[in-house]
CSV table of C-alpha atoms and ligand atoms in Angstrom, one decimal:
chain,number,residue,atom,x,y,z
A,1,UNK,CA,3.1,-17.9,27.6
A,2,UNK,CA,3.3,-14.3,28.3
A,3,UNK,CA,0.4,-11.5,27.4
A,4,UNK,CA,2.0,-10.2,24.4
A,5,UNK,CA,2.5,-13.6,22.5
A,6,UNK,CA,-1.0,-15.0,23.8
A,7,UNK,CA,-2.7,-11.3,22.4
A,8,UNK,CA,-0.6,-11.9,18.7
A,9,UNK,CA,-1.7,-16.1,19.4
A,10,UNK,CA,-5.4,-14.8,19.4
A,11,UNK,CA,-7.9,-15.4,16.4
A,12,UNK,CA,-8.6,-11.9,15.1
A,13,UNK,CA,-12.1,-10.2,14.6
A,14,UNK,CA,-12.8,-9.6,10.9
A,15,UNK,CA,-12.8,-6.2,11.9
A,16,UNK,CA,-9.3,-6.3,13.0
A,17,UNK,CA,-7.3,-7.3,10.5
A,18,UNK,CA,-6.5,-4.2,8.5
A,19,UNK,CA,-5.7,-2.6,11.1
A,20,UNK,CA,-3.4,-5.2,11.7
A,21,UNK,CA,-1.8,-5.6,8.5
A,22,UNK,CA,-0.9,-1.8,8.9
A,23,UNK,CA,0.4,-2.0,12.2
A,24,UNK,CA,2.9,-5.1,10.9
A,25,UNK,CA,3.4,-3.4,8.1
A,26,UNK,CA,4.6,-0.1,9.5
A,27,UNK,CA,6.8,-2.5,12.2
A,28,UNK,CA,8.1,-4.7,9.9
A,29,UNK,CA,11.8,-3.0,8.8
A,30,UNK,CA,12.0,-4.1,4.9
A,31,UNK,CA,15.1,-5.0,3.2
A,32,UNK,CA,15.5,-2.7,-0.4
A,33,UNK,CA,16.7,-5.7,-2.6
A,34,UNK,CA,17.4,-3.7,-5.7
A,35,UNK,CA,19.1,0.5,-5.9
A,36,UNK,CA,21.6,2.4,-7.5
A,37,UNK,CA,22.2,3.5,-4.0
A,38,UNK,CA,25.8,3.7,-2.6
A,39,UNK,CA,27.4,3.2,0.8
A,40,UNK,CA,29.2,6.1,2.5
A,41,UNK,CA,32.8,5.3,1.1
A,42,UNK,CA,31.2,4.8,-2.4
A,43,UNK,CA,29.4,8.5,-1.7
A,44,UNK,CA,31.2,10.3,-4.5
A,45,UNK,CA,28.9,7.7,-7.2
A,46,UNK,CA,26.2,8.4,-5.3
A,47,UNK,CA,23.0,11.4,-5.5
A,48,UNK,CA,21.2,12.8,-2.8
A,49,UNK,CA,19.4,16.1,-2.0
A,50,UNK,CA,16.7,18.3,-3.7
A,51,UNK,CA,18.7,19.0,-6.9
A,52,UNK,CA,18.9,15.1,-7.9
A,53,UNK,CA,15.7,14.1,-6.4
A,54,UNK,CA,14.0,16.6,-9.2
A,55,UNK,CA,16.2,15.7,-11.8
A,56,UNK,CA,15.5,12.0,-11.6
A,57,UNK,CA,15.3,10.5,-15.0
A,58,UNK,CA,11.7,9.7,-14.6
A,59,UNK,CA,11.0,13.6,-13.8
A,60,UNK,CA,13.3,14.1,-17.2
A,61,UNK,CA,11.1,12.4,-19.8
A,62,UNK,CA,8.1,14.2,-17.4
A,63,UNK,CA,9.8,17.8,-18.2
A,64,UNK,CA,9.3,17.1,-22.0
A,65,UNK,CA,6.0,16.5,-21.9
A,66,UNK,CA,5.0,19.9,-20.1
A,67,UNK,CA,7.4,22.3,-21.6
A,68,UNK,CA,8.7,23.5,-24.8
A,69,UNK,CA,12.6,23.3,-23.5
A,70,UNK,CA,14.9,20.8,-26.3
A,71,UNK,CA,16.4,18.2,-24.6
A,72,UNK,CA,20.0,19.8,-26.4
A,73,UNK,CA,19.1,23.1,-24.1
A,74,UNK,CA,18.4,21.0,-20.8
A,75,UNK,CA,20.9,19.1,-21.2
A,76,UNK,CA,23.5,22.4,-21.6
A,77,UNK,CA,21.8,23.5,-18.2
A,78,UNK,CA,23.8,23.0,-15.0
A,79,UNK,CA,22.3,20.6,-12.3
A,80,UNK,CA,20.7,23.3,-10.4
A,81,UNK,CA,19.4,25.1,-13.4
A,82,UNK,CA,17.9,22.0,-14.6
A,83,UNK,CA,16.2,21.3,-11.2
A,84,UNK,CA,14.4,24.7,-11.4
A,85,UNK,CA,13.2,24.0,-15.1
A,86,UNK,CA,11.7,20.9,-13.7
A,87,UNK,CA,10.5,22.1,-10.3
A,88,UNK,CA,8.7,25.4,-12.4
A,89,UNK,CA,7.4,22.9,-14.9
A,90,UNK,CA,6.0,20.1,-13.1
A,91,UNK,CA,5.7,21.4,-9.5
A,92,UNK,CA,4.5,25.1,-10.0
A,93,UNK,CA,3.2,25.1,-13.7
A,94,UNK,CA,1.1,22.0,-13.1
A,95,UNK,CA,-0.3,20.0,-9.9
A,96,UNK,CA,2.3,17.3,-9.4
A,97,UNK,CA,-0.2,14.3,-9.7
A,98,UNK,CA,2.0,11.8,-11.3
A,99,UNK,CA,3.7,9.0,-9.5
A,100,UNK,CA,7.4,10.3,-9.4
A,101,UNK,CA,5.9,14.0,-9.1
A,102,UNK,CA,3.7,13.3,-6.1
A,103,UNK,CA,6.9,11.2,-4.8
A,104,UNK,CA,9.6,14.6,-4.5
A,105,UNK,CA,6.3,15.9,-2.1
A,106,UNK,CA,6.1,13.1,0.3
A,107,UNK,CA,10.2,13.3,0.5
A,108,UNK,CA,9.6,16.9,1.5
A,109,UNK,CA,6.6,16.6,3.5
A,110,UNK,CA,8.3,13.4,5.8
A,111,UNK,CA,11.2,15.8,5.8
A,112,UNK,CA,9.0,18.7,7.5
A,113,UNK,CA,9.6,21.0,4.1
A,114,UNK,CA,7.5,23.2,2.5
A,115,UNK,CA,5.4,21.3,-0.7
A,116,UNK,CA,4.1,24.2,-2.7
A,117,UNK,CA,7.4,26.8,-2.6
A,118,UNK,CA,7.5,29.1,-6.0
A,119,UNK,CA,11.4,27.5,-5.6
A,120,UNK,CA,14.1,25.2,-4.0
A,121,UNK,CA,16.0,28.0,-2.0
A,122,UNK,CA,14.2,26.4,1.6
A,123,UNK,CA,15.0,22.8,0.3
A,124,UNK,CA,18.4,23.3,-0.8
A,125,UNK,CA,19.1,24.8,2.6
A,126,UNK,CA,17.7,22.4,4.8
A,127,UNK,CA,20.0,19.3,2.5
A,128,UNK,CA,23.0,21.9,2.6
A,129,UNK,CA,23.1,21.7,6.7
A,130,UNK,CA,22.8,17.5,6.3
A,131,UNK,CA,25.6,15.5,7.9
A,132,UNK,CA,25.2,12.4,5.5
A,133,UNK,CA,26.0,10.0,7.4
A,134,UNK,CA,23.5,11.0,10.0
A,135,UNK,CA,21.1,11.5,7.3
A,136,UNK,CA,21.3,8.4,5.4
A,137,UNK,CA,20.5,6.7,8.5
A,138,UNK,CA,17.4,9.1,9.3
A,139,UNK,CA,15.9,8.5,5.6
A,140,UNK,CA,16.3,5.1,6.1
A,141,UNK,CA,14.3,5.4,9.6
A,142,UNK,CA,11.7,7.0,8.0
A,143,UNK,CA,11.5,4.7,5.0
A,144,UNK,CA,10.7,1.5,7.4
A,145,UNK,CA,13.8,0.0,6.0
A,146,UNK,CA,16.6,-1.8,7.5
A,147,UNK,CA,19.1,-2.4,4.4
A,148,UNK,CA,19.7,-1.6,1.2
A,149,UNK,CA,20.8,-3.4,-1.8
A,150,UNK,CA,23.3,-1.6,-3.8
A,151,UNK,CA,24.5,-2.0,-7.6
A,152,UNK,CA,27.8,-1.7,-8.4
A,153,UNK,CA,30.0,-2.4,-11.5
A,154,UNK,CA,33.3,-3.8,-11.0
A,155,UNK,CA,34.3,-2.4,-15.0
A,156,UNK,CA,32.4,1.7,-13.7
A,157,UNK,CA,36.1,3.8,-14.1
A,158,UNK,CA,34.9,5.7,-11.1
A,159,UNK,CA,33.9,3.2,-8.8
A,160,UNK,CA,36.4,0.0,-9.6
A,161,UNK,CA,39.5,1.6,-8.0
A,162,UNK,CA,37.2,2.6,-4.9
A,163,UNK,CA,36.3,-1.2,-4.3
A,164,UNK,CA,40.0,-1.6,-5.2
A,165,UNK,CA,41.5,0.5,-2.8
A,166,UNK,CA,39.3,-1.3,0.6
A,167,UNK,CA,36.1,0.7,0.7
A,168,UNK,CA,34.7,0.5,3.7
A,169,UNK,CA,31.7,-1.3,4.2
A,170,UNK,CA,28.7,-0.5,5.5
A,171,UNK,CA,26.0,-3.3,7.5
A,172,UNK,CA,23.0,-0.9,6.1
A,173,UNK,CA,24.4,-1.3,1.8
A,174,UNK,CA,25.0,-4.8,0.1
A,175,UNK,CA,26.8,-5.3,-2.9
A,176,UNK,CA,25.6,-6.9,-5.8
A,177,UNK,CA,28.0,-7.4,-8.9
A,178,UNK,CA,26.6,-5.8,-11.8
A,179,UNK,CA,27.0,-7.5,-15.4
A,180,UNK,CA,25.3,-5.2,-17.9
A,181,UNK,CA,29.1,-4.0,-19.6
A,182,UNK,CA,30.1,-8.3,-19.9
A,183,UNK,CA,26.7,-9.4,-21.0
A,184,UNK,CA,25.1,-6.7,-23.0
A,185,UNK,CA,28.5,-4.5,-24.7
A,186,UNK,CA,31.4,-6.8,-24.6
A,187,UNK,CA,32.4,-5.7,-27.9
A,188,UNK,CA,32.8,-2.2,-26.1
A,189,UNK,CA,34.2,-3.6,-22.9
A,190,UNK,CA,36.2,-6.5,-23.0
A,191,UNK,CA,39.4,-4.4,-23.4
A,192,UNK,CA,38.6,-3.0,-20.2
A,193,UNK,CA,39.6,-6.4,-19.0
A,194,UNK,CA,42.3,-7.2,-21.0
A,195,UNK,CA,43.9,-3.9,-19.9
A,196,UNK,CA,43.5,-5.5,-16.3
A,197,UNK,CA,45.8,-8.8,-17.3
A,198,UNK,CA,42.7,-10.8,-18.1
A,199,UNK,CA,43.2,-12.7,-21.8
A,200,UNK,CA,40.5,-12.0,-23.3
A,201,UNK,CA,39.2,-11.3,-26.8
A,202,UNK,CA,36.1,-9.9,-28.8
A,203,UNK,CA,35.1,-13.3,-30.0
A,204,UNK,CA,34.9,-14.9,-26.6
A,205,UNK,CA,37.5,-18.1,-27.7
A,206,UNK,CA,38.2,-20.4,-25.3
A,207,UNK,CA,40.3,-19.0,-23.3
A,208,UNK,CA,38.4,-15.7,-22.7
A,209,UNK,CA,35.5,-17.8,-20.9
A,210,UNK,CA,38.1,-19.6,-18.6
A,211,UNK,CA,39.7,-15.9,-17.9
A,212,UNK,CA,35.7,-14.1,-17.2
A,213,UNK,CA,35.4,-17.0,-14.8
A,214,UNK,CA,38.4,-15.7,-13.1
A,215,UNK,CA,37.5,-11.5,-13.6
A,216,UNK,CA,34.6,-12.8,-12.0
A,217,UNK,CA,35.8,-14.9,-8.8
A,218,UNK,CA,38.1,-12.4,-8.3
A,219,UNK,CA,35.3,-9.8,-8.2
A,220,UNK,CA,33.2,-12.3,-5.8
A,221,UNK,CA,36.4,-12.0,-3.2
A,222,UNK,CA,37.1,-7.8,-3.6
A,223,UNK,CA,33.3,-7.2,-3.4
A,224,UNK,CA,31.6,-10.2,-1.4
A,225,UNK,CA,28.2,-9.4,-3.9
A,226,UNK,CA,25.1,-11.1,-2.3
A,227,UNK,CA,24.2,-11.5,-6.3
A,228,UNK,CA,24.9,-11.1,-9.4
A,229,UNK,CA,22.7,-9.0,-11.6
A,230,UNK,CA,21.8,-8.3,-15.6
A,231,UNK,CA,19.2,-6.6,-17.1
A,232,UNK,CA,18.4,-7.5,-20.2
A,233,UNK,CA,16.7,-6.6,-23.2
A,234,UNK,CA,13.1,-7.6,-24.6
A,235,UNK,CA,15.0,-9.7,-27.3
A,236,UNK,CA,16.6,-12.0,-24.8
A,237,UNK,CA,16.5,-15.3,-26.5
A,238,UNK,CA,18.7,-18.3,-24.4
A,239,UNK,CA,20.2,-20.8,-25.5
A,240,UNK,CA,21.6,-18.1,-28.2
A,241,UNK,CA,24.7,-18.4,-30.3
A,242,UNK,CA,26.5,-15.2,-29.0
A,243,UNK,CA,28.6,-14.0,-26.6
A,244,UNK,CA,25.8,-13.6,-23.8
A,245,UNK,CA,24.5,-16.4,-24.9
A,246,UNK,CA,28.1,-18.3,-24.3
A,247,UNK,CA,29.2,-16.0,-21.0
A,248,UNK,CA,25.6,-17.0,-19.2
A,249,UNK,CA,26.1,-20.8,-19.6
A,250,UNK,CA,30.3,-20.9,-19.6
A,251,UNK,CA,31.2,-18.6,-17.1
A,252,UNK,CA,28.6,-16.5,-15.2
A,253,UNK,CA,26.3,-19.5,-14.2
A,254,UNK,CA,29.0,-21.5,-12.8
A,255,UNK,CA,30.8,-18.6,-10.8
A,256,UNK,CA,27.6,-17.7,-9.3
A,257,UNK,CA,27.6,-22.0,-8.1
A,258,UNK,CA,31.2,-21.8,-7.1
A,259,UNK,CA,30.4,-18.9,-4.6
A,260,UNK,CA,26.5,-20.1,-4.3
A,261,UNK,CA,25.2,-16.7,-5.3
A,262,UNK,CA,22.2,-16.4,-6.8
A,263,UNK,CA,22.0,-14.4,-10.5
A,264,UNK,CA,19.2,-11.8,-11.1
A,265,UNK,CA,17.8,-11.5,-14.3
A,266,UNK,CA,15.6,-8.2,-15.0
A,267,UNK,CA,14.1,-8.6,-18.6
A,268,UNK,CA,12.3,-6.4,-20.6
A,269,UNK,CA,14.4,-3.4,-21.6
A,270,UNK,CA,14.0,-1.6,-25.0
A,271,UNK,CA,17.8,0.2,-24.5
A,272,UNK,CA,17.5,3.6,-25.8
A,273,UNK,CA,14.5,4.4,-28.4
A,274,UNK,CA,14.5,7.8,-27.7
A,275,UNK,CA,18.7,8.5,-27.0
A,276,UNK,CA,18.4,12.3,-26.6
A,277,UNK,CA,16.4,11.8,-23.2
A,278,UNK,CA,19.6,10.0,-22.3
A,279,UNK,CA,19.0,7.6,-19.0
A,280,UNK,CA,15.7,8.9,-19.7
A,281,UNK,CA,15.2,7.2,-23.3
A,282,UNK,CA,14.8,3.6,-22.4
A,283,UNK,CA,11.7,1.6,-22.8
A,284,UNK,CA,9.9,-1.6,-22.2
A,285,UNK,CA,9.0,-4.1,-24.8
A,286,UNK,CA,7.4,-7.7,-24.2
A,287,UNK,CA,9.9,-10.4,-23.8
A,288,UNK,CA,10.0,-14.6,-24.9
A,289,UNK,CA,10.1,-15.5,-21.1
A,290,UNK,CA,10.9,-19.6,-22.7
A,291,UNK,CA,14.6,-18.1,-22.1
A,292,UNK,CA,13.9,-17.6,-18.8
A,293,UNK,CA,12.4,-21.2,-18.9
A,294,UNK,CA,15.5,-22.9,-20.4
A,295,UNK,CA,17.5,-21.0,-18.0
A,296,UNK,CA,15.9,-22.7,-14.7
A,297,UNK,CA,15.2,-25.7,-16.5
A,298,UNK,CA,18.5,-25.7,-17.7
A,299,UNK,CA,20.6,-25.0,-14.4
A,300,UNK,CA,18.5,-26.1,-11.6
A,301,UNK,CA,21.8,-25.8,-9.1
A,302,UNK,CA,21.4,-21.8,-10.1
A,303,UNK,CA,19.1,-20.0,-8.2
A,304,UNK,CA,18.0,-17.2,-9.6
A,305,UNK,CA,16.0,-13.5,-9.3
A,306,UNK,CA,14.1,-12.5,-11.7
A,307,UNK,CA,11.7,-9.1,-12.7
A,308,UNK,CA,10.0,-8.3,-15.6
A,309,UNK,CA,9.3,-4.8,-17.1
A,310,UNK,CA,6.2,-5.4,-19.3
A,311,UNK,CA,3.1,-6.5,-17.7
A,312,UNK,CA,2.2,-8.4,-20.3
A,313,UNK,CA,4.8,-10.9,-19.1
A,314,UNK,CA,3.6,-11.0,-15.5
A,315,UNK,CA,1.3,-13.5,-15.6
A,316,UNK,CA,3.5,-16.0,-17.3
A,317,UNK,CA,6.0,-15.4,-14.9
A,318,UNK,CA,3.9,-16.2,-11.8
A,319,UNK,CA,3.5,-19.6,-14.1
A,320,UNK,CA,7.2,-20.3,-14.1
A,321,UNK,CA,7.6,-19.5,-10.9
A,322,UNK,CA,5.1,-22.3,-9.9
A,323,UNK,CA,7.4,-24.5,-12.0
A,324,UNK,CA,10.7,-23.8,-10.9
A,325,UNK,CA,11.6,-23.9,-7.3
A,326,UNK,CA,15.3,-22.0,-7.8
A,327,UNK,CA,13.3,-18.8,-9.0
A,328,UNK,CA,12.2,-15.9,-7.2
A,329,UNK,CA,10.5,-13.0,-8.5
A,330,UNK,CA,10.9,-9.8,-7.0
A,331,UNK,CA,9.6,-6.6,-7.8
A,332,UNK,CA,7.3,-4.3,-9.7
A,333,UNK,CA,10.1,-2.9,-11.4
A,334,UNK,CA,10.2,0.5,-13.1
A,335,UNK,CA,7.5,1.0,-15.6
A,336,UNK,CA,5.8,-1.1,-13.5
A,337,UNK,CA,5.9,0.7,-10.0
A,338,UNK,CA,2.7,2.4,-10.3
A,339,UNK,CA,0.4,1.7,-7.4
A,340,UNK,CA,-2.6,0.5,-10.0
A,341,UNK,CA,-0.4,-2.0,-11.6
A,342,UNK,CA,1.7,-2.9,-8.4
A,343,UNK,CA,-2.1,-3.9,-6.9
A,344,UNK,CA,-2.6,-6.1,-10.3
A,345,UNK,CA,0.8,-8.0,-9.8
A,346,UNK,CA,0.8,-8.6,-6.1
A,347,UNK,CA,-3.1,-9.7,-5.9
A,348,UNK,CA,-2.3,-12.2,-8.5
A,349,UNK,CA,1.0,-12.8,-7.0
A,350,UNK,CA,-0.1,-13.5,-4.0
A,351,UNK,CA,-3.1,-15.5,-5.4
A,352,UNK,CA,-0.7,-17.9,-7.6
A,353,UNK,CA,2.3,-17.7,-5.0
A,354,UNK,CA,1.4,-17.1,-1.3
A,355,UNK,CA,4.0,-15.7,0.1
A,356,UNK,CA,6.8,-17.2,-2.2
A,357,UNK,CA,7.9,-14.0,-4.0
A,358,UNK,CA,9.5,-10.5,-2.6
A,359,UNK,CA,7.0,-7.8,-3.5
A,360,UNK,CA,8.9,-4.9,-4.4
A,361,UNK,CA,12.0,-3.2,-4.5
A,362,UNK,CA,12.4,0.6,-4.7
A,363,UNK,CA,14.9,1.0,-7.7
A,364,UNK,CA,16.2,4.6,-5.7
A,365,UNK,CA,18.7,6.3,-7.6
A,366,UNK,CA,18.4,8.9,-5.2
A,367,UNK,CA,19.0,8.4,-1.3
A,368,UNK,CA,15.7,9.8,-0.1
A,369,UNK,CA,13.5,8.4,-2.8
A,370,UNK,CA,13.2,5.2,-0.5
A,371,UNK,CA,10.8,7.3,1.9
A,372,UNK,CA,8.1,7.7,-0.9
A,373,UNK,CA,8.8,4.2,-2.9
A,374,UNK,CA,8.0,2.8,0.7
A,375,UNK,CA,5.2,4.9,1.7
A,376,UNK,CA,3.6,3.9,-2.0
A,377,UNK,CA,4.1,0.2,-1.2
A,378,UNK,CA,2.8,-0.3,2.4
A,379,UNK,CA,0.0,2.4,1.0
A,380,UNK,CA,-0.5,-0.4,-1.9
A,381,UNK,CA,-0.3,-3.4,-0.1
A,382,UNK,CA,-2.0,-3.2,3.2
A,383,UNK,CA,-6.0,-3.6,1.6
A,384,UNK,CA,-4.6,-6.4,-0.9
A,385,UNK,CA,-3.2,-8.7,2.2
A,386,UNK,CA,-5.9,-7.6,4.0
A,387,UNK,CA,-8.1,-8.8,1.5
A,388,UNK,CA,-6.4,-11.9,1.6
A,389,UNK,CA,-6.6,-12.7,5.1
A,390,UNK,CA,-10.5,-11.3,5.1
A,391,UNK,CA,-11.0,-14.3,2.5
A,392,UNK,CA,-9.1,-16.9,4.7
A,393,UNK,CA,-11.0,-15.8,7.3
A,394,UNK,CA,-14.1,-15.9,5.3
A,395,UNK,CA,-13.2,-19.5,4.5
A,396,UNK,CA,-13.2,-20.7,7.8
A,397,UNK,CA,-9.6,-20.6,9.2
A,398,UNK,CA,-9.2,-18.0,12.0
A,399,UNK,CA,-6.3,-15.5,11.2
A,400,UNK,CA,-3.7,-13.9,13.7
A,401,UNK,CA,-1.5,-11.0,14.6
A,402,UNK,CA,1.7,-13.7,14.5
A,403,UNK,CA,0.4,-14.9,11.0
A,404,UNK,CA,0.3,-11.7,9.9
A,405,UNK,CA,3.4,-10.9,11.2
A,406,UNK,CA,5.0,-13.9,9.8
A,407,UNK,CA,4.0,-13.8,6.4
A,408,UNK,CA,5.1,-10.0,6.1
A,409,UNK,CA,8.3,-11.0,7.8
A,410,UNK,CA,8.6,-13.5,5.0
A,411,UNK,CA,7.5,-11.5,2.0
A,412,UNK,CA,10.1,-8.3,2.8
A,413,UNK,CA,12.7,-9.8,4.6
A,414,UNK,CA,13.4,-14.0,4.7
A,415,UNK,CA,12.1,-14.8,1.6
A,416,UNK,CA,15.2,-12.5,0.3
A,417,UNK,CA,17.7,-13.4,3.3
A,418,UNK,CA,17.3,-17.3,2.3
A,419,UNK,CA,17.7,-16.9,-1.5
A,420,UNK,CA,20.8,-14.7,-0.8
A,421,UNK,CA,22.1,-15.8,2.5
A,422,UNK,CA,22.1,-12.4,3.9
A,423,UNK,CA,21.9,-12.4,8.1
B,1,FIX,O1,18.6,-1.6,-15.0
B,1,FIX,C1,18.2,-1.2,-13.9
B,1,FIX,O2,18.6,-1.5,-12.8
B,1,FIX,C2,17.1,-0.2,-14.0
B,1,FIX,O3,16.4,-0.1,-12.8
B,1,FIX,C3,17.6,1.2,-14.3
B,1,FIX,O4,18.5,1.1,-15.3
B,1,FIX,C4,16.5,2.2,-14.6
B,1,FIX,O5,17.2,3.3,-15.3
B,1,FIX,C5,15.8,2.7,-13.5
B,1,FIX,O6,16.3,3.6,-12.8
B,1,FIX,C6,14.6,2.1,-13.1
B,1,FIX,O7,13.9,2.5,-12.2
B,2,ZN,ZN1,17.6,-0.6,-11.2
């Protein structure tokens, strides 16, 4: 056995293993399993650069809080001027201390930018002189990540004809087919299909469900998806009478069988309580997770994803998860990507799971977000596995660099690869 595998083969001192964890972490390439990031052909959907990282939705509902601008006048703003409300508001006006805040200054600082600029003139120079492609693949260098999840929606106006018309693919982006339009505002989008050939009506008869089976095949072959995806409201109830209700059970579950793709279900949403903050007005409420429990119960030849938005639901979801061996949780999603609360769900994760689960995902809407969102989660995670080693070790069973390396392995990149069948 050569040096290298005998050193990782060693029992480590107690004193080594944070270090360690680090080290593995940092070397460890993670794959992003959920963004609303797009592959270079699909760049015109896409955001990047200083003007959308600052104007992120979660730096939107920020802006209202520490200034006296309307939403109705930001919203009559043009990109740029809305940038500079928010970077004079929250970045100059005040000490960017919140999560998303301190996030635009570790994109800058990795970028080897200015932090504390009275404006964006240096910033919006240095992205103006990007060659994307070439940049993508940087940010992604620096973010410790190998691949990217995408979400795309085969019913989006702007991005159907793209998928269409061949875009080209990319190994770093993965598709996922996105279901929010079918599941959650057929009423509003089933003409959408119908205008495609599909026969389909509002009431879902009989013939509609054979016909979403086939929009959705069809899909599968364009797109190749490595999952389907929802998100769904706090008010989920399954089995329900309803067209979701009727679509999960007659159409999407058994699609997702027939091309042995796994569904992800993110629960939680409260769609909209404030509208005039826009993507910015959604909210989380606490969900009946027994849905998700008559789902898995229900179709135990579907495997499925699943994250939950409230953290009152967390601990019942670690519960399920112990019950049903076709779901895996992923993610501290949204609301929840906090470091404090991301420490509460992956120490009990980890405490009710091992290393059963995928800990987070980064959610970017924006390209260099993933640099910061991965920063925050190595940041977060390296005491709490550390802590768990410490304990095995404490226990009596000696811990080692190739565990380590293993389980992290497992957590951020297998654990994913299996479920999906991505290489
Ligand atoms: O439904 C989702 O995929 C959510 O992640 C988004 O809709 C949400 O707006 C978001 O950006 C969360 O981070
Ligand atoms: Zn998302």
């Amino acid at each position: 056995m050569n040096s290298v595998l005998e050193a990782s083969a060693a029992p480590l001192a107690s004193n080594q293993i944070r270090s360690t964890v680090e080290d593995e972490l940092n070397a460890t390439p993670f794959i992003d399993v959920h963004t609303h990031l797009f592959m270079p052909s699909l760049a015109s959907l896409g955001a990047w650069g200083i003007d959308d990282l600052v104007t992120y939705h979660y730096l939107e509902a920020e802006l209202f809080r520490s200034s006296d601008i309307s939403p109705e006048r930001y919203w009559s703003l043009s990109k740029r001027e809305k940038a500079d409300a928010i970077w004079r508001a929250l970045f100059v006006e005040n000490a960017p201390v919140s999560e998303a805040t301190r996030g635009v200054i570790a994109v800058l600082s990795a970028l080897g930018l200015s932090t504390n600029c009275p404006d964006l003139k240096e910033a919006r120079e240095f992205f103006a002189a990007q060659d994307y492609r070439a940049h993508i693949r940087n940010v992604f260098r620096i973010a410790g990540i190998s691949e990217v999840v995408m979400t795309n929606d085969s019913l989006d106006p702007d991005e159907a004809p793209l998928w269409e018309s061949g875009a080209e693919r990319d190994r770093q982006f993965h598709p996922v087919l996105r279901l929010d339009r079918i599941l959650n505002r057929w009423p509003q989008h089933y003409e959408a299909l119908a205008s495609k050939g599909y026969k389909v009506d509002e009431n879902v008869s009989a013939g509609s469900v054979t016909e979403v089976r086939r929009f959705l095949a069809s899909w599968c072959e364009t797109m190749r998806p490595v999952y389907m995806a929802v998100s769904l409201p706090d008010s989920l109830q399954y089995p329900e009478d309803s067209v979701r209700g009727r679509l999960f059970g007659e159409a999407v579950l058994p699609v997702c069988r027939e091309f042995n793709l796994p569904l992800s279900l993110m629960i939680g949403v409260r769609y909209q309580v404030n509208p005039a903050l826009r993507l910015a007005g959604d909210a989380v409420g606490k969900a009946d997770l027994r849905s998700l429990e008559r789902l898995c119960g229900g179709f135990p030849d579907n495997r499925f994803l699943c994250s939950v938005l409230s953290r009152e639901n967390q601990h019942e979801l670690c519960v399920y998860a112990r019950k049903f061996a076709n779901l895996m949780l992923f993610g501290c999603w949204w609301f929840l990507n906090n470091p404090s609360i991301v420490e509460e769900i992956t120490r009990e994760r980890l405490e009710m799971l091992g290393t059963t689960f995928i800990p987070q995902h980064s959610d970017a809407r924006i390209l260099e977000q993933v640099i910061y969102k991965w920063r925050n989660t190595r940041r977060t995670l390296a005491p709490i596995l550390a802590n768990s080693y410490q304990l095995l070790h404490d226990d009596g069973r000696p811990v080692t660099r190739a565990d380590i390396r293993r389980d992290i392995t497992r957590l951020f990149r297998t654990n994913f690869q299996k479920w999906t069948g991505v290489g």
